Amino acid sequence: PMETLAARVTRFFLQKHYIEPEQAEWFQYGLTRRMIGFLTFLLLLPVGAILVGWVGSFLYLYTVRFLRTRTGGYHAKTLHGCLLTSLGTMFAALTLAKKLHSPFLVGTVLFASALCIFVLAPANNASLHLTTNEIAAIRPRARLRLACIVLISCLLLYICAPLASCMAVSLLAVAVMLVLTNSGVGAQ
């Protein structure tokens, strides 16, 4: 369904000369990925809201997405597997976030996860085919995003600790995905 819609939009853009024929395949691929990401976000947002409220759910999802676009990590082999993995990860992470009452615990999860991401990102796998030069180019951007998230989380820790815990567990989720990828699990 998503692929069909993306193919139709791509054909329309080709007919209107908004894209060149040699750009069509990449355009369709990118559009499909964005549509799936948006749909997943919309499906998961209310689930997280049940656990931690709308703002906490949004922060969790946005943070994971913001980091994963530069760090990579575990990728399921199918769309259904991706959705189930995302749902399970989110449920586990936000359940943990509700139990992190101490600023010390939130800080510990935040900094341990950030250290793991700093060391392991960006992840590479056979579907990405990143070269050494591409990894070297992505790494500083991944680390800059990580630094921004850590800074915002630290500020939130003093302003609204429950929201900081949602961001801390989002880093934990990304770190776990990176560990899984580096262990050879997922779509390799």
C-alpha positions as a Python dict, from the first residue, in 0.01 Angstrom:
ca = {
    (1, 'P'): (0, 0, 0),
    (2, 'M'): (269, 255, 93),
    (3, 'E'): (483, 149, -200),
    (4, 'T'): (187, 185, -436),
    (5, 'L'): (106, 534, -312),
    (6, 'A'): (474, 634, -333),
    (7, 'A'): (490, 498, -690),
    (8, 'R'): (186, 706, -789),
    (9, 'V'): (330, 1022, -637),
    (10, 'T'): (662, 952, -810),
    (11, 'R'): (488, 911, -1148),
    (12, 'F'): (300, 1236, -1090),
    (13, 'F'): (624, 1420, -1007),
    (14, 'L'): (788, 1274, -1317),
    (15, 'Q'): (496, 1385, -1538),
    (16, 'K'): (512, 1737, -1396),
    (17, 'H'): (894, 1739, -1440),
    (18, 'Y'): (948, 1809, -1069),
    (19, 'I'): (1206, 1529, -1065),
    (20, 'E'): (1428, 1382, -1335),
    (21, 'P'): (1385, 1017, -1445),
    (22, 'E'): (1718, 920, -1286),
    (23, 'Q'): (1593, 1055, -951),
    (24, 'A'): (1269, 853, -953),
    (25, 'E'): (1397, 541, -776),
    (26, 'W'): (1557, 735, -490),
    (27, 'F'): (1259, 968, -464),
    (28, 'Q'): (1017, 676, -437),
    (29, 'Y'): (1238, 499, -181),
    (30, 'G'): (1272, 814, 33),
    (31, 'L'): (902, 891, 10),
    (32, 'T'): (810, 536, 114),
    (33, 'R'): (1043, 556, 414),
    (34, 'R'): (902, 891, 524),
    (35, 'M'): (542, 775, 487),
    (36, 'I'): (610, 461, 689),
    (37, 'G'): (794, 665, 954),
    (38, 'F'): (508, 913, 979),
    (39, 'L'): (246, 639, 1001),
    (40, 'T'): (447, 455, 1268),
    (41, 'F'): (482, 780, 1464),
    (42, 'L'): (104, 838, 1447),
    (43, 'L'): (28, 481, 1555),
    (44, 'L'): (274, 480, 1845),
    (45, 'L'): (200, 829, 1980),
    (46, 'P'): (-134, 739, 2147),
    (47, 'V'): (11, 416, 2288),
    (48, 'G'): (287, 611, 2459),
    (49, 'A'): (36, 873, 2572),
    (50, 'I'): (-148, 605, 2769),
    (51, 'L'): (173, 534, 2961),
    (52, 'V'): (333, 877, 3009),
    (53, 'G'): (103, 1138, 2856),
    (54, 'W'): (111, 1306, 2516),
    (55, 'V'): (419, 1523, 2574),
    (56, 'G'): (626, 1237, 2715),
    (57, 'S'): (520, 1011, 2430),
    (58, 'F'): (604, 1276, 2171),
    (59, 'L'): (945, 1345, 2331),
    (60, 'Y'): (1028, 975, 2338),
    (61, 'L'): (930, 916, 1974),
    (62, 'Y'): (1088, 1234, 1844),
    (63, 'T'): (1413, 1169, 2029),
    (64, 'V'): (1439, 811, 1904),
    (65, 'R'): (1369, 920, 1547),
    (66, 'F'): (1604, 1220, 1570),
    (67, 'L'): (1892, 1000, 1687),
    (68, 'R'): (1823, 690, 1478),
    (69, 'T'): (1838, 880, 1150),
    (70, 'R'): (2209, 937, 1214),
    (71, 'T'): (2303, 648, 1441),
    (72, 'G'): (2124, 356, 1277),
    (73, 'G'): (2072, 44, 1480),
    (74, 'Y'): (1856, -265, 1465),
    (75, 'H'): (1629, -294, 1162),
    (76, 'A'): (1361, -560, 1143),
    (77, 'K'): (1336, -763, 826),
    (78, 'T'): (971, -669, 761),
    (79, 'L'): (745, -370, 815),
    (80, 'H'): (532, -570, 1060),
    (81, 'G'): (846, -671, 1249),
    (82, 'C'): (953, -308, 1263),
    (83, 'L'): (619, -196, 1399),
    (84, 'L'): (608, -473, 1660),
    (85, 'T'): (968, -408, 1764),
    (86, 'S'): (900, -35, 1790),
    (87, 'L'): (586, -98, 1994),
    (88, 'G'): (759, -343, 2228),
    (89, 'T'): (1062, -120, 2273),
    (90, 'M'): (846, 183, 2339),
    (91, 'F'): (627, -1, 2588),
    (92, 'A'): (930, -134, 2779),
    (93, 'A'): (1114, 198, 2771),
    (94, 'L'): (820, 411, 2881),
    (95, 'T'): (727, 161, 3152),
    (96, 'L'): (1084, 201, 3280),
    (97, 'A'): (1056, 582, 3248),
    (98, 'K'): (759, 578, 3487),
    (99, 'K'): (972, 393, 3744),
    (100, 'L'): (1271, 631, 3724),
    (101, 'H'): (1180, 865, 4007),
    (102, 'S'): (1529, 961, 4120),
    (103, 'P'): (1724, 1225, 3924),
    (104, 'F'): (2032, 1013, 3992),
    (105, 'L'): (1875, 711, 3817),
    (106, 'V'): (1758, 924, 3524),
    (107, 'G'): (2107, 1073, 3493),
    (108, 'T'): (2268, 730, 3513),
    (109, 'V'): (2048, 591, 3235),
    (110, 'L'): (2102, 906, 3030),
    (111, 'F'): (2481, 914, 3051),
    (112, 'A'): (2536, 537, 3024),
    (113, 'S'): (2316, 527, 2714),
    (114, 'A'): (2483, 835, 2567),
    (115, 'L'): (2827, 678, 2618),
    (116, 'C'): (2712, 361, 2443),
    (117, 'I'): (2572, 560, 2150),
    (118, 'F'): (2887, 775, 2133),
    (119, 'V'): (3105, 463, 2102),
    (120, 'L'): (2885, 249, 1872),
    (121, 'A'): (2726, 500, 1633),
    (122, 'P'): (2683, 504, 1344),
    (123, 'A'): (2586, 143, 1287),
    (124, 'N'): (2641, -14, 948),
    (125, 'N'): (2476, -313, 787),
    (126, 'A'): (2451, -478, 449),
    (127, 'S'): (2141, -281, 351),
    (128, 'L'): (2315, 52, 416),
    (129, 'H'): (2651, -29, 254),
    (130, 'L'): (2826, 262, 426),
    (131, 'T'): (3188, 315, 330),
    (132, 'T'): (3455, 413, 578),
    (133, 'N'): (3439, 771, 446),
    (134, 'E'): (3060, 783, 483),
    (135, 'I'): (3082, 655, 840),
    (136, 'A'): (3348, 918, 916),
    (137, 'A'): (3118, 1187, 771),
    (138, 'I'): (2811, 1071, 963),
    (139, 'R'): (2982, 1023, 1301),
    (140, 'P'): (3022, 1397, 1386),
    (141, 'R'): (2657, 1465, 1297),
    (142, 'A'): (2544, 1173, 1510),
    (143, 'R'): (2751, 1299, 1801),
    (144, 'L'): (2618, 1654, 1761),
    (145, 'R'): (2261, 1524, 1772),
    (146, 'L'): (2349, 1315, 2076),
    (147, 'A'): (2501, 1617, 2252),
    (148, 'C'): (2186, 1823, 2184),
    (149, 'I'): (1961, 1552, 2326),
    (150, 'V'): (2180, 1508, 2636),
    (151, 'L'): (2181, 1884, 2696),
    (152, 'I'): (1802, 1912, 2661),
    (153, 'S'): (1756, 1608, 2885),
    (154, 'C'): (1979, 1759, 3154),
    (155, 'L'): (1782, 2084, 3143),
    (156, 'L'): (1456, 1891, 3166),
    (157, 'L'): (1591, 1696, 3461),
    (158, 'Y'): (1574, 2017, 3665),
    (159, 'I'): (1255, 2151, 3508),
    (160, 'C'): (1038, 1839, 3467),
    (161, 'A'): (1201, 1512, 3569),
    (162, 'P'): (928, 1283, 3422),
    (163, 'L'): (993, 1428, 3075),
    (164, 'A'): (1368, 1391, 3125),
    (165, 'S'): (1312, 1025, 3208),
    (166, 'C'): (1122, 981, 2877),
    (167, 'M'): (1419, 1125, 2691),
    (168, 'A'): (1668, 918, 2891),
    (169, 'V'): (1491, 593, 2806),
    (170, 'S'): (1475, 699, 2442),
    (171, 'L'): (1855, 711, 2446),
    (172, 'L'): (1851, 371, 2615),
    (173, 'A'): (1631, 234, 2334),
    (174, 'V'): (1869, 369, 2068),
    (175, 'A'): (2169, 228, 2258),
    (176, 'V'): (2007, -117, 2278),
    (177, 'M'): (1934, -108, 1904),
    (178, 'L'): (2299, -25, 1836),
    (179, 'V'): (2419, -307, 2061),
    (180, 'L'): (2187, -551, 1878),
    (181, 'T'): (2315, -436, 1538),
    (182, 'N'): (2678, -462, 1643),
    (183, 'S'): (2602, -813, 1771),
    (184, 'G'): (2474, -916, 1427),
    (185, 'V'): (2101, -914, 1511),
    (186, 'G'): (1846, -772, 1269),
    (187, 'A'): (1840, -710, 896),
    (188, 'Q'): (2206, -753, 813),
}
